[in-house]
PDB file of C-alpha atoms in Angstrom:
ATOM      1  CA  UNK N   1      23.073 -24.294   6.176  1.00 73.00           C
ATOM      2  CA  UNK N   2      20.449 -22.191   4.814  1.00 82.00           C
ATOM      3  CA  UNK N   3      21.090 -18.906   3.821  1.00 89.00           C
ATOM      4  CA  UNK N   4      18.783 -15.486   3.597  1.00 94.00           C
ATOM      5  CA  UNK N   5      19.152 -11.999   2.513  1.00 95.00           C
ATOM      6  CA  UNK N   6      16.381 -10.008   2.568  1.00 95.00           C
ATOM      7  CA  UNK N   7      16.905  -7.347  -0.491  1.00 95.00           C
ATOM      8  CA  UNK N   8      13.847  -5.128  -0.105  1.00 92.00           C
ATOM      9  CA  UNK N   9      14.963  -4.013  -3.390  1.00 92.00           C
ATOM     10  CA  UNK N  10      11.928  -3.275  -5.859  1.00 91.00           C
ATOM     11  CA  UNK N  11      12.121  -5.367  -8.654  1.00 92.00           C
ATOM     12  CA  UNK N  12      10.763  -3.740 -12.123  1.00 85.00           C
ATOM     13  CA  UNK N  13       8.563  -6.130 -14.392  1.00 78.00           C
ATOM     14  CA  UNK N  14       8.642  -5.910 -18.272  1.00 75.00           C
ATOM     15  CA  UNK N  15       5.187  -3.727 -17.802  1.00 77.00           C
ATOM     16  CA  UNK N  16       7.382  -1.132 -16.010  1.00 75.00           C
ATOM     17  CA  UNK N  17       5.516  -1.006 -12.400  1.00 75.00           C
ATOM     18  CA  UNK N  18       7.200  -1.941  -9.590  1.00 77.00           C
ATOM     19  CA  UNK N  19       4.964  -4.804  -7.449  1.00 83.00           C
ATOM     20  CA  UNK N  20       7.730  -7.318  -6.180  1.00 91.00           C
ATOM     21  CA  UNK N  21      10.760  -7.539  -3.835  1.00 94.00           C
ATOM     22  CA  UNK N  22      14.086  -8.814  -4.007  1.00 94.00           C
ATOM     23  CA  UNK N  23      15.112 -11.804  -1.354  1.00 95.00           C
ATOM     24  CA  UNK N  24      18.115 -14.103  -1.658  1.00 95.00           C
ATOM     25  CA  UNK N  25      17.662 -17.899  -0.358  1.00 92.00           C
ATOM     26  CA  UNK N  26      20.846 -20.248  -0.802  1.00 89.00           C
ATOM     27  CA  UNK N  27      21.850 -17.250  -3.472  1.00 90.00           C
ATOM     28  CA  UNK N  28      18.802 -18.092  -5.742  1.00 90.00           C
ATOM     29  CA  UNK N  29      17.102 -14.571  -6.492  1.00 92.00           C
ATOM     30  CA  UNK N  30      12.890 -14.272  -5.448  1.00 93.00           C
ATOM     31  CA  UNK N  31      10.547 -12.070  -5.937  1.00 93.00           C
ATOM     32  CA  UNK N  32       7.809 -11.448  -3.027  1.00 94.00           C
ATOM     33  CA  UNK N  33       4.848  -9.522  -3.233  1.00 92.00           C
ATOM     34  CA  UNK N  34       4.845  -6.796  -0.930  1.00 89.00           C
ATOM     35  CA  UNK N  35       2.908  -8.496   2.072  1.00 87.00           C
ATOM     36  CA  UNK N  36       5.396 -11.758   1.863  1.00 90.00           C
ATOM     37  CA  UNK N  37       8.167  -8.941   1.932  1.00 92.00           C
ATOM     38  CA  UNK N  38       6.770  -7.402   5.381  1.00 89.00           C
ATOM     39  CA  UNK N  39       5.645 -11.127   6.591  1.00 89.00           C
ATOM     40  CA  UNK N  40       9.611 -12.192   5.877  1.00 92.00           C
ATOM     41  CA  UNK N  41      10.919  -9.228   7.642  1.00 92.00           C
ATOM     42  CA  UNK N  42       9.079  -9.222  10.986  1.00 90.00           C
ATOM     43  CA  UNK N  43       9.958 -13.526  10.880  1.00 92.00           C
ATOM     44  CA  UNK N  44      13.961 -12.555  10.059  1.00 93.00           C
ATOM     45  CA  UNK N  45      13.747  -9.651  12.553  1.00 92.00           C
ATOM     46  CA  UNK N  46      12.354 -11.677  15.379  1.00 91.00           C
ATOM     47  CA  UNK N  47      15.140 -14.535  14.649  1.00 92.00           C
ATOM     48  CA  UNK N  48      17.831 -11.957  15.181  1.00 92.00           C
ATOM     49  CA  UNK N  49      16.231 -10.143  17.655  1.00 91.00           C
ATOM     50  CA  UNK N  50      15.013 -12.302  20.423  1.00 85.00           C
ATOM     51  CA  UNK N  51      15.751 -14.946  22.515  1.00 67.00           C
ATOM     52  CA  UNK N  52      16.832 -18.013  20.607  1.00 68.00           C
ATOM     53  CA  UNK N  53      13.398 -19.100  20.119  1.00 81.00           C
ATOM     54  CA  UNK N  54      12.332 -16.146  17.492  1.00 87.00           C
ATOM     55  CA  UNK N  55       8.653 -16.322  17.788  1.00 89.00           C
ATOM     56  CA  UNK N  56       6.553 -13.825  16.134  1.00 86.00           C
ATOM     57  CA  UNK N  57       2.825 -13.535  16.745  1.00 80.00           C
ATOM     58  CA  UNK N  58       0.487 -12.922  13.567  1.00 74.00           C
ATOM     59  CA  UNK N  59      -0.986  -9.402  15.662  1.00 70.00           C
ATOM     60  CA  UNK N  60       2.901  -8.442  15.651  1.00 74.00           C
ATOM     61  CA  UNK N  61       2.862  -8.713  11.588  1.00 71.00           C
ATOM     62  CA  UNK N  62       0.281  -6.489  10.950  1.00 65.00           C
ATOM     63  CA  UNK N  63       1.300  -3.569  13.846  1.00 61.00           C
ATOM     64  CA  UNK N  64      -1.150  -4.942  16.700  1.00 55.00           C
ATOM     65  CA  UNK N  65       0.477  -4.647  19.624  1.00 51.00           C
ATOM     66  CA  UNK N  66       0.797  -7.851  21.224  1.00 51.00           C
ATOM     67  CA  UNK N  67      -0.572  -7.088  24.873  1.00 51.00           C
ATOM     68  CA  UNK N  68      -3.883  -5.711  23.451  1.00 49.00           C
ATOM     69  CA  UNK N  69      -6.691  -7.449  23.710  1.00 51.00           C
ATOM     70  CA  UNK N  70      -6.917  -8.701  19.777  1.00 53.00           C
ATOM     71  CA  UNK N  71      -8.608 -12.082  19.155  1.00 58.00           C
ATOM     72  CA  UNK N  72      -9.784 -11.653  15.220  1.00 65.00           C
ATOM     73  CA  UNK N  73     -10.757 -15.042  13.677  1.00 70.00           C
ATOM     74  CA  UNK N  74     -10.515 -13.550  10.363  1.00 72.00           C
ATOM     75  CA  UNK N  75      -7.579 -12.070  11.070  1.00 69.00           C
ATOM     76  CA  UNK N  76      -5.877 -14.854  11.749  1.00 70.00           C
ATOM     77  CA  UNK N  77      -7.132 -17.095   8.689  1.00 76.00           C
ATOM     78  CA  UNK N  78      -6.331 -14.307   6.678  1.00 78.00           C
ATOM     79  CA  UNK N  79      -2.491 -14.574   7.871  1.00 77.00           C
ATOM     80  CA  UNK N  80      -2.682 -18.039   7.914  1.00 78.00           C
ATOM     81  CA  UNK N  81      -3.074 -18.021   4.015  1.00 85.00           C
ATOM     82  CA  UNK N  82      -0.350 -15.267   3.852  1.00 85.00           C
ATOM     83  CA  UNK N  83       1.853 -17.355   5.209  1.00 84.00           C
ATOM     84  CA  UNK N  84       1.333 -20.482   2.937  1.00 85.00           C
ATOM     85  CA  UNK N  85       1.669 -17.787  -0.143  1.00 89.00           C
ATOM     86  CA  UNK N  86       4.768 -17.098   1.604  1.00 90.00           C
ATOM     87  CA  UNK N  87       6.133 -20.550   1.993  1.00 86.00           C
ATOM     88  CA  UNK N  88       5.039 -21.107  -1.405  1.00 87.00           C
ATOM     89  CA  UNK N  89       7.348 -18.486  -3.203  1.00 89.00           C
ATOM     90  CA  UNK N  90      10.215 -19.606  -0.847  1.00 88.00           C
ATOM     91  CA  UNK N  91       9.528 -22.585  -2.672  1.00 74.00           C
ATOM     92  CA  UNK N  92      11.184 -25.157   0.156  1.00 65.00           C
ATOM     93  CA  UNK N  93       9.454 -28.264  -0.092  1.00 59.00           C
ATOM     94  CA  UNK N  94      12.026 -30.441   1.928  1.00 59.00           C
ATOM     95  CA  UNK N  95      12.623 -28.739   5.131  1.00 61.00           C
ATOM     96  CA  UNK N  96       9.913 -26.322   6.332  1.00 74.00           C
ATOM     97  CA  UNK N  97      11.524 -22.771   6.599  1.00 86.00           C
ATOM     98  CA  UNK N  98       8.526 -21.080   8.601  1.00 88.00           C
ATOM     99  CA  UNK N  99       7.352 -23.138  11.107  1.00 87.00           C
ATOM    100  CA  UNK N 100       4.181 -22.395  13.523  1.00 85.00           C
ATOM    101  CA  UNK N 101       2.386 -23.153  16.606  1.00 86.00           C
ATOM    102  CA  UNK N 102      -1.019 -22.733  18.181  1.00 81.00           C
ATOM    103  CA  UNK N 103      -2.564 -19.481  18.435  1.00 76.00           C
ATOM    104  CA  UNK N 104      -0.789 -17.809  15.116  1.00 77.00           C
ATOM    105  CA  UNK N 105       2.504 -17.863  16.440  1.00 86.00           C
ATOM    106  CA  UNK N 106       5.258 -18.301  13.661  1.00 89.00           C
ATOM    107  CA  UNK N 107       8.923 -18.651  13.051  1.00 91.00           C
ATOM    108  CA  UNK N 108      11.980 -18.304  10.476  1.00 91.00           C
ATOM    109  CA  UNK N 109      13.911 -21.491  11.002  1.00 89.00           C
ATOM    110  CA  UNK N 110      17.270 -19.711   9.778  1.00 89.00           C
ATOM    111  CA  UNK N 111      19.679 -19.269  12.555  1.00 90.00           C
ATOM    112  CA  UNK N 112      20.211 -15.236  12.700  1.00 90.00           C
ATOM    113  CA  UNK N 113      23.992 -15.122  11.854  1.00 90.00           C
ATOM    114  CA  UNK N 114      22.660 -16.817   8.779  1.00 92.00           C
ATOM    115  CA  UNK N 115      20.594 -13.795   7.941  1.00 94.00           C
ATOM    116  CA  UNK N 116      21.344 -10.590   6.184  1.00 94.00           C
ATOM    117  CA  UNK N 117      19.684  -7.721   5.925  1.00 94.00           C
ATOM    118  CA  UNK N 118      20.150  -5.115   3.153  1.00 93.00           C
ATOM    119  CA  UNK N 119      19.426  -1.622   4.864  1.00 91.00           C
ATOM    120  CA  UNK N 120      19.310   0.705   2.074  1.00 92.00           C
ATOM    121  CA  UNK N 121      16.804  -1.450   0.340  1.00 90.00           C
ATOM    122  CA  UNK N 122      14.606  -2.269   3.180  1.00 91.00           C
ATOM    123  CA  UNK N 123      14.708   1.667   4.145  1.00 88.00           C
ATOM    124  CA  UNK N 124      13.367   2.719   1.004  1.00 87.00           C
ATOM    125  CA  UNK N 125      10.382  -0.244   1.415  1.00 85.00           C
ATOM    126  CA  UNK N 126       7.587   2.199   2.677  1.00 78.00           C
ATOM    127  CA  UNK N 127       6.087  -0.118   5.678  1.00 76.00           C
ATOM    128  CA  UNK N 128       4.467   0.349   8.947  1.00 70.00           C
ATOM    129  CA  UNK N 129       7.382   0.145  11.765  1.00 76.00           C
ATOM    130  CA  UNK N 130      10.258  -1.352   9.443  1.00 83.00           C
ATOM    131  CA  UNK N 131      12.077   2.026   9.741  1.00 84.00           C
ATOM    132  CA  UNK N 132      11.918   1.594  13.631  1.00 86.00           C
ATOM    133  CA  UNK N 133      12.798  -1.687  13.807  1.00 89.00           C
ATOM    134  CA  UNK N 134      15.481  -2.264  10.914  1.00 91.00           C
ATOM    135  CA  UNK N 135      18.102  -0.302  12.870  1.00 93.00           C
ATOM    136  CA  UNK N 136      18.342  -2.086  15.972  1.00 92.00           C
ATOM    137  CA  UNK N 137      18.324  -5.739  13.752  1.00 92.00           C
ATOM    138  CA  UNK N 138      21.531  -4.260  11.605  1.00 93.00           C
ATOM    139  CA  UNK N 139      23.089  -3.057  14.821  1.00 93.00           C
ATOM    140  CA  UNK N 140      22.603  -6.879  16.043  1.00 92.00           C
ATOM    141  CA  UNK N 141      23.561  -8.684  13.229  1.00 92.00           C
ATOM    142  CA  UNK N 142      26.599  -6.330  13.286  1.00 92.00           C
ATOM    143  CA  UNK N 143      27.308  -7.597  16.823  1.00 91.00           C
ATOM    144  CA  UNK N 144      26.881 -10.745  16.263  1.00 89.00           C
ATOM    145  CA  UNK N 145      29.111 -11.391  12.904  1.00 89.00           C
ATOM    146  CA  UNK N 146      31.778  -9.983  15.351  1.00 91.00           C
ATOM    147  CA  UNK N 147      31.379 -12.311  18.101  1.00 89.00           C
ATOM    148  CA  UNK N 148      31.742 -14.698  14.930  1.00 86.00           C
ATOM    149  CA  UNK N 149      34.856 -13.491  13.780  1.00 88.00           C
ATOM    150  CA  UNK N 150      35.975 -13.812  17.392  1.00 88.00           C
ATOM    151  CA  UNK N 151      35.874 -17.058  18.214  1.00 84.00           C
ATOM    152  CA  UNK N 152      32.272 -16.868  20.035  1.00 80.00           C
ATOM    153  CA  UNK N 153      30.096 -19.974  20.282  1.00 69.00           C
ATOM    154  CA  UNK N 154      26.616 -19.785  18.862  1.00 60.00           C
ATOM    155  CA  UNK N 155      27.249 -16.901  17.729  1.00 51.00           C
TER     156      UNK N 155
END
């Protein structure tokens, strides 16, 4: 079983400026730039917080609502290439680990008890709607480790 923790931690480079973020796959440490960062968080957040399913739409990634009425081409090629950058520095060649469909939809395909989220470090990364959304995904990843402990299917 695959396992994530997304860090947010800044990482410091020998130049002394701070341009990547700590993640955690199968315990190996990687560095993300900040947009693979934010691209990993709304995937992970969508895992834990939805339905089973986990989709996440590419308007969703960059703060577009996703009833407006948002059809950008360019848009979505430039997320498209984000998201093979991404998929690149998770470096996981034998099983995909962001899958997609039509239409810029994409998913994290990490079951969400196998996901962990480091609060104090992703608090402290400065990004549009992580500090609304990054409460309500440790408050379900704290319910759901307890179901866990309990016994709970699926859980």
């Amino acid at each position: 079983m695959v396992r994530l923790v997304v860090d947010g931690t800044a990482v410091q480079r020998a130049s002394g400026s701070f341009g990547r973020y700590r993640v955690y796959l199968d315990g190996v440490e990687i560095h993300l730039r900040r947009t693979q960062l934010r691209m990993l968080f709304f995937l992970a957040a969508a895992r834990i917080l939805r339905d089973a399913e986990g989709w996440v739409n590419t308007q969703e990634m960059v703060g577009v609502p996703h009833d407006a009425d948002f059809d950008s081409e360019e848009l979505r090629t430039t997320m498209i290439k984000y998201v093979y950058a991404l998929k690149a520095a998770l470096n996981r060649p034998k099983n995909a680990l962001i899958v997609n469909k039509p239409r810029g939809w994409y998913r994290i395909e990490i079951p969400a008890i196998e996901i962990e989220m480091n609060e104090e470090g992703m608090a402290k990364f400065d990004c549009l709607f992580i500090d609304q959304i990054l409460p309500r995904v440790v408050e379900k990843l704290t319910v759901l480790r307890a179901l866990r402990r309990e016994g709970v299917p699926h859980a």
